[in-house]
Each structure stands twice: as C-alpha cells, then as structure tokens.
Coordinates of C-alpha atoms in Angstrom, one line a residue:
X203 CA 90.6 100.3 102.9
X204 CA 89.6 99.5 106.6
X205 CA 92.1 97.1 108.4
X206 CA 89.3 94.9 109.3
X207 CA 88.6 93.8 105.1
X208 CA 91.0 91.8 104.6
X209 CA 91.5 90.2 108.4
X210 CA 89.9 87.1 107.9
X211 CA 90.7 84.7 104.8
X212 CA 87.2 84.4 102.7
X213 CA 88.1 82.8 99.0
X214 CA 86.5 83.4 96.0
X215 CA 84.7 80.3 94.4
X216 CA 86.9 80.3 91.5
X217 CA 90.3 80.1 93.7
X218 CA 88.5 77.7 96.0
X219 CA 87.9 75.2 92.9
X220 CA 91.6 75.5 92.2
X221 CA 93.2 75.3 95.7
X222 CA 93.1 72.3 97.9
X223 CA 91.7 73.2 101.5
X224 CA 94.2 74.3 103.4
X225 CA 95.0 75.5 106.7
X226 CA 95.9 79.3 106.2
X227 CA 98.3 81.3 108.4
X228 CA 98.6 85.0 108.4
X229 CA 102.2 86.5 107.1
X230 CA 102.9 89.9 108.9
X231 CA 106.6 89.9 107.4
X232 CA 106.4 92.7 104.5
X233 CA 105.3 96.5 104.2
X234 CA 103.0 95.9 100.8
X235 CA 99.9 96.6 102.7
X236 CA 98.1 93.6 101.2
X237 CA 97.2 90.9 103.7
X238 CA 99.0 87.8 103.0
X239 CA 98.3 84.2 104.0
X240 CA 100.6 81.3 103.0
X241 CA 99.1 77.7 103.7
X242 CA 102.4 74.5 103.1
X243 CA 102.1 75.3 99.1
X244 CA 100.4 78.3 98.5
X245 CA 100.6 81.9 99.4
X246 CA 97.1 84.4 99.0
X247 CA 97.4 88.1 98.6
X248 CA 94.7 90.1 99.1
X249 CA 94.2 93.9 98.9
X250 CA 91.7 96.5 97.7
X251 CA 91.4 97.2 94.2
X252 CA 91.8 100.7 92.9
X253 CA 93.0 103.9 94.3
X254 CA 96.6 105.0 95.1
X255 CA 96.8 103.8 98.7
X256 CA 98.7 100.9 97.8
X257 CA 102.0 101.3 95.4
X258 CA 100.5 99.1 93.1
X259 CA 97.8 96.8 92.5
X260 CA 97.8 92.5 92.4
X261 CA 97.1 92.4 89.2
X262 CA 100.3 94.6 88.2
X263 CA 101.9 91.7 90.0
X264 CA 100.4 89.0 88.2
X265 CA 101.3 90.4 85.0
X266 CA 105.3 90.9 86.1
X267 CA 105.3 87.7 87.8
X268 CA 104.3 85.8 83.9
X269 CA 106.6 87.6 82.5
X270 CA 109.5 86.8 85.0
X271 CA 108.5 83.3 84.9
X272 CA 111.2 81.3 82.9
X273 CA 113.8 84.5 82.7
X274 CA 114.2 85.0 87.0
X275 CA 113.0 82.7 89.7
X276 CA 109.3 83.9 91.1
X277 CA 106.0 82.5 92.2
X278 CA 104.3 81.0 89.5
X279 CA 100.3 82.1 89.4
X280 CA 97.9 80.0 90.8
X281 CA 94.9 81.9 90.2
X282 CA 93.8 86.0 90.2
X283 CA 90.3 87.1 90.9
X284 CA 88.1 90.4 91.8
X285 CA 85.1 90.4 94.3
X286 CA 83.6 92.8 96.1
X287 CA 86.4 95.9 95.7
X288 CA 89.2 93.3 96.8
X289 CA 91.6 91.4 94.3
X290 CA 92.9 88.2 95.3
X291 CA 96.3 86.7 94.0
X292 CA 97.0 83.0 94.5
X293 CA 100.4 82.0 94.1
X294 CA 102.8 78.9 94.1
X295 CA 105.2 79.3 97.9
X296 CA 108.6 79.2 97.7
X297 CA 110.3 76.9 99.6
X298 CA 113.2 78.6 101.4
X299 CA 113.6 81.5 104.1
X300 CA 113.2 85.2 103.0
X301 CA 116.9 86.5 103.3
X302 CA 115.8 88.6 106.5
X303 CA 115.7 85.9 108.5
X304 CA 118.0 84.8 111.7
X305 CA 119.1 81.8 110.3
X306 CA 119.4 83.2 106.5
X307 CA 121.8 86.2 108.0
X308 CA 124.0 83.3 110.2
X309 CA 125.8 83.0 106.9
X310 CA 126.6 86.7 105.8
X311 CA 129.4 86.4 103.6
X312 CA 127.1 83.8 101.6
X313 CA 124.1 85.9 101.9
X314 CA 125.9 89.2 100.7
X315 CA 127.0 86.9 97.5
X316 CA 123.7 85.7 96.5
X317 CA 122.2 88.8 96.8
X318 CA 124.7 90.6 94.2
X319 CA 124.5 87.4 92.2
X320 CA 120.6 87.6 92.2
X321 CA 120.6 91.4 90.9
X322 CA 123.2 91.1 88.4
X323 CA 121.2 88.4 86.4
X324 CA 117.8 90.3 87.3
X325 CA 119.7 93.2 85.6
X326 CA 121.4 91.8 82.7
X327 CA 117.5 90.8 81.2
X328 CA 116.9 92.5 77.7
X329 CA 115.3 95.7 78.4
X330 CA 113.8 95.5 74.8
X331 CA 111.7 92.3 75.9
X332 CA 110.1 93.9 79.4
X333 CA 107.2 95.9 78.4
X334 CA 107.0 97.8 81.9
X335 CA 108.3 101.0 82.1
X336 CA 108.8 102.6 86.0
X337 CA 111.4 104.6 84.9
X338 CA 111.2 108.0 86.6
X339 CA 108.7 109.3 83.9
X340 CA 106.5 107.1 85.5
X341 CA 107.3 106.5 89.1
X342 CA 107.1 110.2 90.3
X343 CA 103.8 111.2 89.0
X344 CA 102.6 108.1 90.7
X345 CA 104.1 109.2 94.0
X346 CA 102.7 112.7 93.2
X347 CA 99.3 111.5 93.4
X348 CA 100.3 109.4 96.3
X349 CA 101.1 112.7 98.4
X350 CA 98.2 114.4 96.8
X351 CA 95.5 111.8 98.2
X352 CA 97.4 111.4 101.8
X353 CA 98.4 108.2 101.8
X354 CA 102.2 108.6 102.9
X355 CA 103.2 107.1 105.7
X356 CA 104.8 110.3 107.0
X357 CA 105.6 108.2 110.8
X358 CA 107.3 105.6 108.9
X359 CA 110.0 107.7 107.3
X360 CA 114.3 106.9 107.8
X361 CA 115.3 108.5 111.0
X362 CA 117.4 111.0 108.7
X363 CA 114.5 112.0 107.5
X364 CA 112.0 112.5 110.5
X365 CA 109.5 115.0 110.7
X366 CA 109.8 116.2 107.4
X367 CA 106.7 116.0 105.6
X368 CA 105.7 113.6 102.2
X369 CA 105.2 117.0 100.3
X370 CA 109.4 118.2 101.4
X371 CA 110.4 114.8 100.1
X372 CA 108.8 115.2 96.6
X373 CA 109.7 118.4 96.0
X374 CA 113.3 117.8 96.9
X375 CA 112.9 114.6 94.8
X376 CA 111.6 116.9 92.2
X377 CA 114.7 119.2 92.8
X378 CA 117.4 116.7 92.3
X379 CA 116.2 114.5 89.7
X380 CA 119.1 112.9 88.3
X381 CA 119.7 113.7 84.7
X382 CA 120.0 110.5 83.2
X383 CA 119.0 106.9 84.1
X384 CA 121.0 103.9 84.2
X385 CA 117.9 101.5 82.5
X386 CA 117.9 97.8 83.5
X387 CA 114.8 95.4 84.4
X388 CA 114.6 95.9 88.2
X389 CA 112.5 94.2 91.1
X390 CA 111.6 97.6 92.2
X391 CA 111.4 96.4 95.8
X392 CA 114.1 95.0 96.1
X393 CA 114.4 94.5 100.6
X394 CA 115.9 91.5 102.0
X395 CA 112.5 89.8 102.6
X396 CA 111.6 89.7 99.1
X397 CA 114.4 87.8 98.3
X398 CA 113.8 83.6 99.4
X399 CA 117.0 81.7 100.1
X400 CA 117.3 78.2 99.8
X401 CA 120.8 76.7 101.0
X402 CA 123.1 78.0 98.5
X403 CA 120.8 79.8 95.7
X404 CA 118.1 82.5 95.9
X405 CA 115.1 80.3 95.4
X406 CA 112.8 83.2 94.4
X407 CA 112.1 86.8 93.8
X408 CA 109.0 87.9 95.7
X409 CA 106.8 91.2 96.2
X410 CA 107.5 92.0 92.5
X411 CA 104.5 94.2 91.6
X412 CA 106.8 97.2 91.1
X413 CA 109.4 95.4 88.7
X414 CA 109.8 97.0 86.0
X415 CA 112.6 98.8 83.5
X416 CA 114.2 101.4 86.0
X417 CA 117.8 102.8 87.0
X418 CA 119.6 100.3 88.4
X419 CA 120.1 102.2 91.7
X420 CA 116.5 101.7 92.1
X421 CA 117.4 98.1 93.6
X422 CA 121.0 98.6 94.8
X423 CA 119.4 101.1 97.2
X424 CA 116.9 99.3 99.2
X425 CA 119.3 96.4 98.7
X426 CA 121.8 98.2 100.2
X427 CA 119.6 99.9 102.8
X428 CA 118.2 96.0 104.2
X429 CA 121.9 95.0 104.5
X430 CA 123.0 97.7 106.8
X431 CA 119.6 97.2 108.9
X432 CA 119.7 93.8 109.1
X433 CA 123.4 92.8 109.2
X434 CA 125.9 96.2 109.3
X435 CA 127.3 98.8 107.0
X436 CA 130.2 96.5 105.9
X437 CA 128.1 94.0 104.7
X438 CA 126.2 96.2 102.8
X439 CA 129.4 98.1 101.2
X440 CA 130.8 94.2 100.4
X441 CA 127.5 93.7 98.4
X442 CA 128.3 96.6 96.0
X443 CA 131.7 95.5 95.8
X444 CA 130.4 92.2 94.7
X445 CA 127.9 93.5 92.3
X446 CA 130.6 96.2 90.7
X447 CA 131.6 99.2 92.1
X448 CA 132.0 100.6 88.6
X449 CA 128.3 100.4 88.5
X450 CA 127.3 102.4 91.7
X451 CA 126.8 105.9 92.0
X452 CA 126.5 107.5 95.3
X453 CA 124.3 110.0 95.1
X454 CA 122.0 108.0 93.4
X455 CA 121.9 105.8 96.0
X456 CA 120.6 107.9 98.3
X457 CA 117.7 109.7 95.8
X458 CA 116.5 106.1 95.3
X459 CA 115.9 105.8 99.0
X460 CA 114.2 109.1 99.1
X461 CA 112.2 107.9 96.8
X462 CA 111.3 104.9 98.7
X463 CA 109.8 107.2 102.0
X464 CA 106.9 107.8 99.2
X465 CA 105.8 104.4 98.1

C-alpha cells in the first residue's frame, strides 16, 4: 500500500452520515501500519484491505472488539466500511492517556499494578466463549507467509537481534516451538500504548485486532518488553510479580518476543 493512500482523511458516505463533522488529527503513536485519526470523540482507522502486509485486517478488529464489548473495556464500533481497496473502522475514543505516556509513567508503581490487574481479568475470560483461535497453529503460518511475501520489517528488529534476517527468525521460531501452550483469551498486542489509563483504572484496551485464544506469554511478553523500554527492568520484573510468578515461564518469554520481530 503506498504511504501516500491513506495520508489525507476522505470518509466514506456511510461513516459521514453517522459521524458528526469533526476536526481530525493524525495519531502517529502505534506500529499497526493503519493510519489513524482521532477527532474529541472518535478515532478512524484506515488501512488497505487484503494481503499480508498488515498483521491483520480492520475488520478482524471489529469482530474482537464486539466480542470484548461487555466482558473487557474497548472501543465500542461506530461504523466499518470498504471503498476503493481501503477499509475504514470508526470507533468510540477513550478518554484517558495510553499508558506510554510521560505523565501515565510519573506514577510507576500504580501503572505496573493496573497493568497486571488489566491482564489477569483479560486472561481469566472463558476460553470456551472466544471463538478466535491465534494459537500457534495459527499465528506461525501467518507469519510464514508474512516472510514469504517480504513484508518484515527486517530494520526494525530488537537490538539482540540485528542483522539477522526475517527468514533466521522463523526458522529458529520453528526450531524451538514450545511443546505445549498455556491457552487464555489474550490481546495479542499487548504494548504499553494499547493500554488507555484513566486516573486509577485502565479505561480501555486498544489495537486489539490480534486478540484472540493464545499462551498467555503472548501478552506478558510485549507487556513485559514496553515496561523495561519505557520505565526500567525493575518495573517490568515487579509487573510479573504482580500478575504471578507462578504463571511465567522464562523461556517463553523470550520466544513470544521473537515472535513479535515477525508481525
């Protein structure tokens, strides 16, 4: 998809019936690759449809954000339509700051609590009532195809990890697949900036088009990851204290970040 195709905010009529006029800023906080816009009560995602250059598609998103609704909080769905090769996502905003941000990290120790708190409900959700699966089954044959076509962002890798090529990382992904999963519902991107703070409660869950039943590591490692880049290792290591160390494994922290470099 050429940078320029999403650049400039263009509605659809349908979403332009159902949203007041608004004055629309651009949101470059985020790595989804969709181009975002958030007005002072609504937030527009727009991205190409099809193909495997993005990790998943909008409408993926709607569909896990309706099912979230009522069990987690998340966006609620304004509107979702398809015109000319782009999809279009219109959602409610969430009033709060994403948990990346200055004034969110001034209060760690509250932070680092939320966060655990937030996971450990997201987790404990019936896995018999979520009807999407990105368990490993399905999340490495999608990253396989992802190498396959050349979309990896092979610059954008951890520094541990720099200069190795998106074709390594799958096979050694490939090599150490874990032998069993620890199955909960998970956000599935699961970075401090898709979490929205609000004084003391995390307002929303955002970014949620990869949430789905998944091991639980899936979340604790980009969780874990954000906290060391944005606050320190301690904070991060408090955060899995928090959520139960009788939970965490290790080495499965680490595969769920390599497999993170492919999405």
């Amino acid at each position: 998809m050429p940078a320029e195709a999403h650049e400039t905010l263009i509605l659809p009529p349908p979403l332009r019936r159902v949203l007041p006029a608004a004055r629309w800023e651009r949101v470059n906080v985020g790595e989804s690759g969709a181009g975002v816009w958030k007005s002072q009560k609504f937030v527009i995602k727009v991205q190409a449809r099809g193909g495997v250059q993005f990790a998943t598609s909008l409408q993926q998103e709607r569909e896990r954000l309706r099912w979230l609704a009522g069990r987690v909080p998340v966006p609620r769905v304004v509107g979702y339509e398809v015109e000319d090769g782009l999809e279009y996502l219109a959602l409610t905003r969430v009033p709060g700051l994403d948990a990346s941000h200055p004034d969110a990290l001034f209060h760690p120790d509250r932070l680092v609590n939320l966060l655990a708190r937030a996971l450990r409900e997201l987790h404990a959700l019936p896995l018999r009532e979520c009807p999407f699966n990105m368990s490993l089954s399905v999340t490495l044959p999608h990253v396989r195809e992802r190498v396959a076509a050349g979309v990896v962002d092979e610059s954008d890798f951890d520094g541990e990890r720099e200069g190795r090529t998106a074709i390594s990382v799958f096979n050694e992904l490939a090599r150490t697949r874990p032998e069993k999963e620890d199955l909960v519902v998970t956000h599935g991107d699961a970075c401090l900036p898709n979490f929205i703070v609000n004084g003391e409660f995390i307002e929303g869950l955002i970014d949620v088009g990869r949430a789905g039943i998944a091991d639980r590591h899936a979340d604790l490692a980009l969780t874990h990851r954000s906290l060391i880049r944005n606050l320190s290792p301690e904070a991060a290591e408090e955060f899995l204290d928090l959520y139960g160390r009788e939970f965490v494994d290790p080495q499965k922290l680490a595969y769920y970040r390599l497999l993170d470099e492919l999405f």
